[in-house]
């Protein structure tokens, strides 16, 4: 049994090494989309930001929806000189009830994002909750893809938020969908500082 297991693991390891040997560096940053109805889209993206910072990379963040809401990640990353942080949204869209103002805020946020992506100053840029702005058509999907195409070759971009547009998912190098299985809110538990925000 042990020799059989060892042989299977060695075979799997050999196949994995062969797959890795066939991969190539694309010579450009990647596009990652974190979407789905489950919790963890932004949390995962901020985990990737920590990974990049661990390798001495520069990181930029543009938040599209969260507005003046104070979050743990914002408080943490604002302290790091390697991170440029812009919170551009004016809050959750169902609070504002002003479509023109929401469009203006989303456009200003994306203009800032395009400037950052094209600058060549960043290894990673996180566009937090941009998919929400796209879902409500505050931004044009073709304009967003054009901005991604115009980014510096050095820059990878993560786009978060539920209901990612199919065109964006087609363009991306990686798409991860968070699926909700269970959520404490549905059991009457309020959002927890340090867990939910």
PDB file of C-alpha atoms in Angstrom:
ATOM      1  CA  UNK A   1       0.000   0.000   0.000  1.00  0.00           C
ATOM      2  CA  UNK A   2       2.754   2.458   0.924  1.00  0.00           C
ATOM      3  CA  UNK A   3       4.841   1.690  -2.187  1.00  0.00           C
ATOM      4  CA  UNK A   4       1.726   2.025  -4.380  1.00  0.00           C
ATOM      5  CA  UNK A   5       0.879   5.404  -2.833  1.00  0.00           C
ATOM      6  CA  UNK A   6       4.477   6.586  -3.199  1.00  0.00           C
ATOM      7  CA  UNK A   7       4.489   5.541  -6.866  1.00  0.00           C
ATOM      8  CA  UNK A   8       1.211   7.403  -7.542  1.00  0.00           C
ATOM      9  CA  UNK A   9       2.517  10.562  -5.861  1.00  0.00           C
ATOM     10  CA  UNK A  10       5.786  10.422  -7.807  1.00  0.00           C
ATOM     11  CA  UNK A  11       3.830   9.995 -11.055  1.00  0.00           C
ATOM     12  CA  UNK A  12       1.623  13.010 -10.204  1.00  0.00           C
ATOM     13  CA  UNK A  13       4.697  15.057  -9.303  1.00  0.00           C
ATOM     14  CA  UNK A  14       6.377  14.181 -12.613  1.00  0.00           C
ATOM     15  CA  UNK A  15       3.260  15.176 -14.578  1.00  0.00           C
ATOM     16  CA  UNK A  16       3.028  18.458 -12.642  1.00  0.00           C
ATOM     17  CA  UNK A  17       6.671  19.267 -13.375  1.00  0.00           C
ATOM     18  CA  UNK A  18       6.053  18.582 -17.070  1.00  0.00           C
ATOM     19  CA  UNK A  19       3.093  20.985 -17.056  1.00  0.00           C
ATOM     20  CA  UNK A  20       5.135  23.668 -15.307  1.00  0.00           C
ATOM     21  CA  UNK A  21       7.981  23.227 -17.810  1.00  0.00           C
ATOM     22  CA  UNK A  22       5.542  23.966 -20.646  1.00  0.00           C
ATOM     23  CA  UNK A  23       4.351  27.286 -19.160  1.00  0.00           C
ATOM     24  CA  UNK A  24       5.685  30.653 -20.299  1.00  0.00           C
ATOM     25  CA  UNK A  25       5.989  34.115 -18.795  1.00  0.00           C
ATOM     26  CA  UNK A  26       3.502  36.282 -20.752  1.00  0.00           C
ATOM     27  CA  UNK A  27       5.785  39.335 -20.532  1.00  0.00           C
ATOM     28  CA  UNK A  28       2.905  41.417 -19.194  1.00  0.00           C
ATOM     29  CA  UNK A  29       0.796  41.828 -16.104  1.00  0.00           C
ATOM     30  CA  UNK A  30      -2.262  39.644 -15.682  1.00  0.00           C
ATOM     31  CA  UNK A  31      -5.947  40.507 -15.379  1.00  0.00           C
ATOM     32  CA  UNK A  32      -7.698  38.790 -12.461  1.00  0.00           C
ATOM     33  CA  UNK A  33     -11.437  38.938 -11.795  1.00  0.00           C
ATOM     34  CA  UNK A  34     -12.898  38.051  -8.392  1.00  0.00           C
ATOM     35  CA  UNK A  35     -16.672  37.755  -8.638  1.00  0.00           C
ATOM     36  CA  UNK A  36     -19.648  35.774  -7.365  1.00  0.00           C
ATOM     37  CA  UNK A  37     -22.272  36.059  -4.639  1.00  0.00           C
ATOM     38  CA  UNK A  38     -20.049  34.746  -1.849  1.00  0.00           C
ATOM     39  CA  UNK A  39     -17.983  36.743   0.617  1.00  0.00           C
ATOM     40  CA  UNK A  40     -14.253  37.075   0.040  1.00  0.00           C
ATOM     41  CA  UNK A  41     -13.784  38.811  -3.293  1.00  0.00           C
ATOM     42  CA  UNK A  42     -12.056  41.897  -1.905  1.00  0.00           C
ATOM     43  CA  UNK A  43     -10.465  39.911   0.926  1.00  0.00           C
ATOM     44  CA  UNK A  44      -8.804  37.618  -1.599  1.00  0.00           C
ATOM     45  CA  UNK A  45      -7.639  40.560  -3.689  1.00  0.00           C
ATOM     46  CA  UNK A  46      -6.089  42.212  -0.637  1.00  0.00           C
ATOM     47  CA  UNK A  47      -4.350  38.916   0.088  1.00  0.00           C
ATOM     48  CA  UNK A  48      -2.781  39.097  -3.382  1.00  0.00           C
ATOM     49  CA  UNK A  49      -1.753  42.697  -2.594  1.00  0.00           C
ATOM     50  CA  UNK A  50       0.014  41.462   0.551  1.00  0.00           C
ATOM     51  CA  UNK A  51       1.758  38.796  -1.506  1.00  0.00           C
ATOM     52  CA  UNK A  52       2.943  41.445  -4.006  1.00  0.00           C
ATOM     53  CA  UNK A  53       4.159  43.700  -1.200  1.00  0.00           C
ATOM     54  CA  UNK A  54       6.067  40.763   0.257  1.00  0.00           C
ATOM     55  CA  UNK A  55       8.056  40.650  -2.985  1.00  0.00           C
ATOM     56  CA  UNK A  56       8.772  44.406  -2.869  1.00  0.00           C
ATOM     57  CA  UNK A  57       6.167  45.284  -5.501  1.00  0.00           C
ATOM     58  CA  UNK A  58       4.238  48.550  -5.678  1.00  0.00           C
ATOM     59  CA  UNK A  59       0.476  48.403  -5.234  1.00  0.00           C
ATOM     60  CA  UNK A  60      -2.352  50.800  -6.059  1.00  0.00           C
ATOM     61  CA  UNK A  61      -5.958  50.559  -4.889  1.00  0.00           C
ATOM     62  CA  UNK A  62      -9.006  52.334  -6.287  1.00  0.00           C
ATOM     63  CA  UNK A  63     -12.243  51.656  -4.399  1.00  0.00           C
ATOM     64  CA  UNK A  64     -15.355  52.300  -6.460  1.00  0.00           C
ATOM     65  CA  UNK A  65     -18.285  51.819  -4.100  1.00  0.00           C
ATOM     66  CA  UNK A  66     -17.277  51.710  -0.455  1.00  0.00           C
ATOM     67  CA  UNK A  67     -17.068  55.487  -0.061  1.00  0.00           C
ATOM     68  CA  UNK A  68     -16.427  56.842   3.398  1.00  0.00           C
ATOM     69  CA  UNK A  69     -17.063  53.478   5.057  1.00  0.00           C
ATOM     70  CA  UNK A  70     -14.083  52.766   7.338  1.00  0.00           C
ATOM     71  CA  UNK A  71     -12.624  49.308   6.728  1.00  0.00           C
ATOM     72  CA  UNK A  72      -9.737  47.436   8.316  1.00  0.00           C
ATOM     73  CA  UNK A  73      -7.958  47.001   5.006  1.00  0.00           C
ATOM     74  CA  UNK A  74      -8.118  50.704   4.276  1.00  0.00           C
ATOM     75  CA  UNK A  75      -6.704  51.559   7.698  1.00  0.00           C
ATOM     76  CA  UNK A  76      -3.901  49.005   7.271  1.00  0.00           C
ATOM     77  CA  UNK A  77      -2.821  49.712   3.689  1.00  0.00           C
ATOM     78  CA  UNK A  78      -2.948  53.508   4.074  1.00  0.00           C
ATOM     79  CA  UNK A  79      -0.007  53.167   6.502  1.00  0.00           C
ATOM     80  CA  UNK A  80       2.262  51.584   3.893  1.00  0.00           C
ATOM     81  CA  UNK A  81       4.273  53.901   1.619  1.00  0.00           C
ATOM     82  CA  UNK A  82       4.353  51.227  -1.128  1.00  0.00           C
ATOM     83  CA  UNK A  83       0.569  51.468  -1.481  1.00  0.00           C
ATOM     84  CA  UNK A  84      -1.318  54.280  -3.186  1.00  0.00           C
ATOM     85  CA  UNK A  85      -4.964  54.296  -2.024  1.00  0.00           C
ATOM     86  CA  UNK A  86      -7.906  56.125  -3.575  1.00  0.00           C
ATOM     87  CA  UNK A  87     -11.439  55.729  -2.246  1.00  0.00           C
ATOM     88  CA  UNK A  88     -13.495  57.340  -4.966  1.00  0.00           C
ATOM     89  CA  UNK A  89     -17.017  56.014  -4.574  1.00  0.00           C
ATOM     90  CA  UNK A  90     -19.587  57.887  -2.538  1.00  0.00           C
ATOM     91  CA  UNK A  91     -21.013  54.867  -0.786  1.00  0.00           C
ATOM     92  CA  UNK A  92     -23.284  52.020  -1.712  1.00  0.00           C
ATOM     93  CA  UNK A  93     -25.446  52.818  -4.701  1.00  0.00           C
ATOM     94  CA  UNK A  94     -28.703  52.029  -2.934  1.00  0.00           C
ATOM     95  CA  UNK A  95     -27.931  54.840  -0.460  1.00  0.00           C
ATOM     96  CA  UNK A  96     -27.260  57.601  -2.975  1.00  0.00           C
ATOM     97  CA  UNK A  97     -30.354  57.237  -5.181  1.00  0.00           C
ATOM     98  CA  UNK A  98     -28.709  59.697  -7.584  1.00  0.00           C
ATOM     99  CA  UNK A  99     -27.696  57.966 -10.814  1.00  0.00           C
ATOM    100  CA  UNK A 100     -25.948  60.994 -12.320  1.00  0.00           C
ATOM    101  CA  UNK A 101     -23.819  61.414  -9.198  1.00  0.00           C
ATOM    102  CA  UNK A 102     -23.017  57.685  -9.165  1.00  0.00           C
ATOM    103  CA  UNK A 103     -21.951  57.798 -12.821  1.00  0.00           C
ATOM    104  CA  UNK A 104     -19.769  60.850 -12.160  1.00  0.00           C
ATOM    105  CA  UNK A 105     -18.126  59.165  -9.148  1.00  0.00           C
ATOM    106  CA  UNK A 106     -17.512  55.918 -11.056  1.00  0.00           C
ATOM    107  CA  UNK A 107     -16.115  57.826 -14.041  1.00  0.00           C
ATOM    108  CA  UNK A 108     -13.756  59.820 -11.812  1.00  0.00           C
ATOM    109  CA  UNK A 109     -12.616  56.593 -10.145  1.00  0.00           C
ATOM    110  CA  UNK A 110     -11.988  54.895 -13.481  1.00  0.00           C
ATOM    111  CA  UNK A 111     -10.148  57.940 -14.852  1.00  0.00           C
ATOM    112  CA  UNK A 112      -7.843  57.721 -11.814  1.00  0.00           C
ATOM    113  CA  UNK A 113      -7.457  53.962 -12.361  1.00  0.00           C
ATOM    114  CA  UNK A 114      -6.551  54.459 -16.038  1.00  0.00           C
ATOM    115  CA  UNK A 115      -3.961  57.062 -15.095  1.00  0.00           C
ATOM    116  CA  UNK A 116      -2.438  54.653 -12.573  1.00  0.00           C
ATOM    117  CA  UNK A 117      -2.555  51.627 -14.904  1.00  0.00           C
ATOM    118  CA  UNK A 118      -0.858  53.482 -17.782  1.00  0.00           C
ATOM    119  CA  UNK A 119       1.787  55.153 -15.593  1.00  0.00           C
ATOM    120  CA  UNK A 120       4.129  52.193 -15.280  1.00  0.00           C
ATOM    121  CA  UNK A 121       4.497  52.979 -11.566  1.00  0.00           C
ATOM    122  CA  UNK A 122       2.592  49.944 -10.272  1.00  0.00           C
ATOM    123  CA  UNK A 123       3.083  46.204 -10.335  1.00  0.00           C
ATOM    124  CA  UNK A 124      -0.457  45.550  -9.093  1.00  0.00           C
ATOM    125  CA  UNK A 125      -3.617  47.649  -9.094  1.00  0.00           C
ATOM    126  CA  UNK A 126      -6.769  46.564  -7.316  1.00  0.00           C
ATOM    127  CA  UNK A 127     -10.038  47.966  -8.694  1.00  0.00           C
ATOM    128  CA  UNK A 128     -12.241  47.152  -5.715  1.00  0.00           C
ATOM    129  CA  UNK A 129     -15.972  46.778  -6.469  1.00  0.00           C
ATOM    130  CA  UNK A 130     -15.625  47.994 -10.056  1.00  0.00           C
ATOM    131  CA  UNK A 131     -17.929  45.144 -11.132  1.00  0.00           C
ATOM    132  CA  UNK A 132     -20.747  46.820  -9.185  1.00  0.00           C
ATOM    133  CA  UNK A 133     -20.202  50.034 -11.165  1.00  0.00           C
ATOM    134  CA  UNK A 134     -20.300  47.956 -14.348  1.00  0.00           C
ATOM    135  CA  UNK A 135     -23.408  46.036 -13.242  1.00  0.00           C
ATOM    136  CA  UNK A 136     -25.371  49.283 -12.884  1.00  0.00           C
ATOM    137  CA  UNK A 137     -23.918  50.623 -16.163  1.00  0.00           C
ATOM    138  CA  UNK A 138     -22.148  53.489 -14.404  1.00  0.00           C
ATOM    139  CA  UNK A 139     -19.190  52.537 -16.579  1.00  0.00           C
ATOM    140  CA  UNK A 140     -19.083  51.202 -20.134  1.00  0.00           C
ATOM    141  CA  UNK A 141     -17.564  47.706 -20.333  1.00  0.00           C
ATOM    142  CA  UNK A 142     -15.784  48.487 -23.613  1.00  0.00           C
ATOM    143  CA  UNK A 143     -14.164  51.570 -22.093  1.00  0.00           C
ATOM    144  CA  UNK A 144     -13.026  49.501 -19.103  1.00  0.00           C
ATOM    145  CA  UNK A 145     -11.484  46.850 -21.349  1.00  0.00           C
ATOM    146  CA  UNK A 146      -9.796  49.559 -23.426  1.00  0.00           C
ATOM    147  CA  UNK A 147      -8.280  50.967 -20.225  1.00  0.00           C
ATOM    148  CA  UNK A 148      -7.035  47.522 -19.243  1.00  0.00           C
ATOM    149  CA  UNK A 149      -5.495  47.033 -22.679  1.00  0.00           C
ATOM    150  CA  UNK A 150      -3.699  50.397 -22.380  1.00  0.00           C
ATOM    151  CA  UNK A 151      -2.074  49.482 -19.045  1.00  0.00           C
ATOM    152  CA  UNK A 152       1.682  49.282 -18.641  1.00  0.00           C
ATOM    153  CA  UNK A 153       3.106  45.843 -19.438  1.00  0.00           C
ATOM    154  CA  UNK A 154       4.396  45.660 -15.868  1.00  0.00           C
ATOM    155  CA  UNK A 155       0.951  46.108 -14.305  1.00  0.00           C
ATOM    156  CA  UNK A 156      -1.409  43.348 -13.191  1.00  0.00           C
ATOM    157  CA  UNK A 157      -4.969  44.335 -12.296  1.00  0.00           C
ATOM    158  CA  UNK A 158      -7.544  42.707 -10.024  1.00  0.00           C
ATOM    159  CA  UNK A 159     -11.193  43.645 -10.542  1.00  0.00           C
ATOM    160  CA  UNK A 160     -13.608  42.711  -7.746  1.00  0.00           C
ATOM    161  CA  UNK A 161     -17.348  42.673  -7.212  1.00  0.00           C
ATOM    162  CA  UNK A 162     -20.287  40.414  -7.924  1.00  0.00           C
ATOM    163  CA  UNK A 163     -21.874  40.053 -11.351  1.00  0.00           C
ATOM    164  CA  UNK A 164     -18.751  40.545 -13.470  1.00  0.00           C
ATOM    165  CA  UNK A 165     -19.661  41.228 -17.093  1.00  0.00           C
ATOM    166  CA  UNK A 166     -19.118  38.308 -19.507  1.00  0.00           C
ATOM    167  CA  UNK A 167     -16.891  40.489 -21.713  1.00  0.00           C
ATOM    168  CA  UNK A 168     -14.596  41.173 -18.761  1.00  0.00           C
ATOM    169  CA  UNK A 169     -14.436  37.501 -17.823  1.00  0.00           C
ATOM    170  CA  UNK A 170     -13.577  36.622 -21.435  1.00  0.00           C
ATOM    171  CA  UNK A 171     -10.741  39.164 -21.446  1.00  0.00           C
ATOM    172  CA  UNK A 172      -9.310  38.173 -18.050  1.00  0.00           C
ATOM    173  CA  UNK A 173      -6.475  35.728 -17.482  1.00  0.00           C
ATOM    174  CA  UNK A 174      -8.037  34.418 -14.263  1.00  0.00           C
ATOM    175  CA  UNK A 175     -11.640  34.424 -13.073  1.00  0.00           C
ATOM    176  CA  UNK A 176     -12.540  33.211  -9.587  1.00  0.00           C
ATOM    177  CA  UNK A 177     -16.131  32.975  -8.462  1.00  0.00           C
ATOM    178  CA  UNK A 178     -16.916  33.068  -4.749  1.00  0.00           C
ATOM    179  CA  UNK A 179     -19.955  30.939  -3.932  1.00  0.00           C
ATOM    180  CA  UNK A 180     -21.964  31.527  -0.789  1.00  0.00           C
ATOM    181  CA  UNK A 181     -22.752  28.372   1.134  1.00  0.00           C
ATOM    182  CA  UNK A 182     -23.617  29.968   4.462  1.00  0.00           C
ATOM    183  CA  UNK A 183     -23.453  33.550   5.772  1.00  0.00           C
ATOM    184  CA  UNK A 184     -23.861  34.781   9.377  1.00  0.00           C
ATOM    185  CA  UNK A 185     -26.040  37.721   8.281  1.00  0.00           C
ATOM    186  CA  UNK A 186     -28.770  35.262   7.289  1.00  0.00           C
ATOM    187  CA  UNK A 187     -28.722  33.990  10.885  1.00  0.00           C
ATOM    188  CA  UNK A 188     -29.209  37.518  12.212  1.00  0.00           C
ATOM    189  CA  UNK A 189     -25.538  38.165  13.036  1.00  0.00           C
ATOM    190  CA  UNK A 190     -24.386  41.713  12.295  1.00  0.00           C
ATOM    191  CA  UNK A 191     -21.199  42.472  10.364  1.00  0.00           C
ATOM    192  CA  UNK A 192     -18.103  42.018  12.511  1.00  0.00           C
ATOM    193  CA  UNK A 193     -15.211  44.464  12.639  1.00  0.00           C
ATOM    194  CA  UNK A 194     -12.057  42.702  11.466  1.00  0.00           C
ATOM    195  CA  UNK A 195     -14.022  39.931   9.728  1.00  0.00           C
ATOM    196  CA  UNK A 196     -16.519  41.694   7.449  1.00  0.00           C
ATOM    197  CA  UNK A 197     -14.988  45.170   7.250  1.00  0.00           C
TER     198      UNK A 197
END
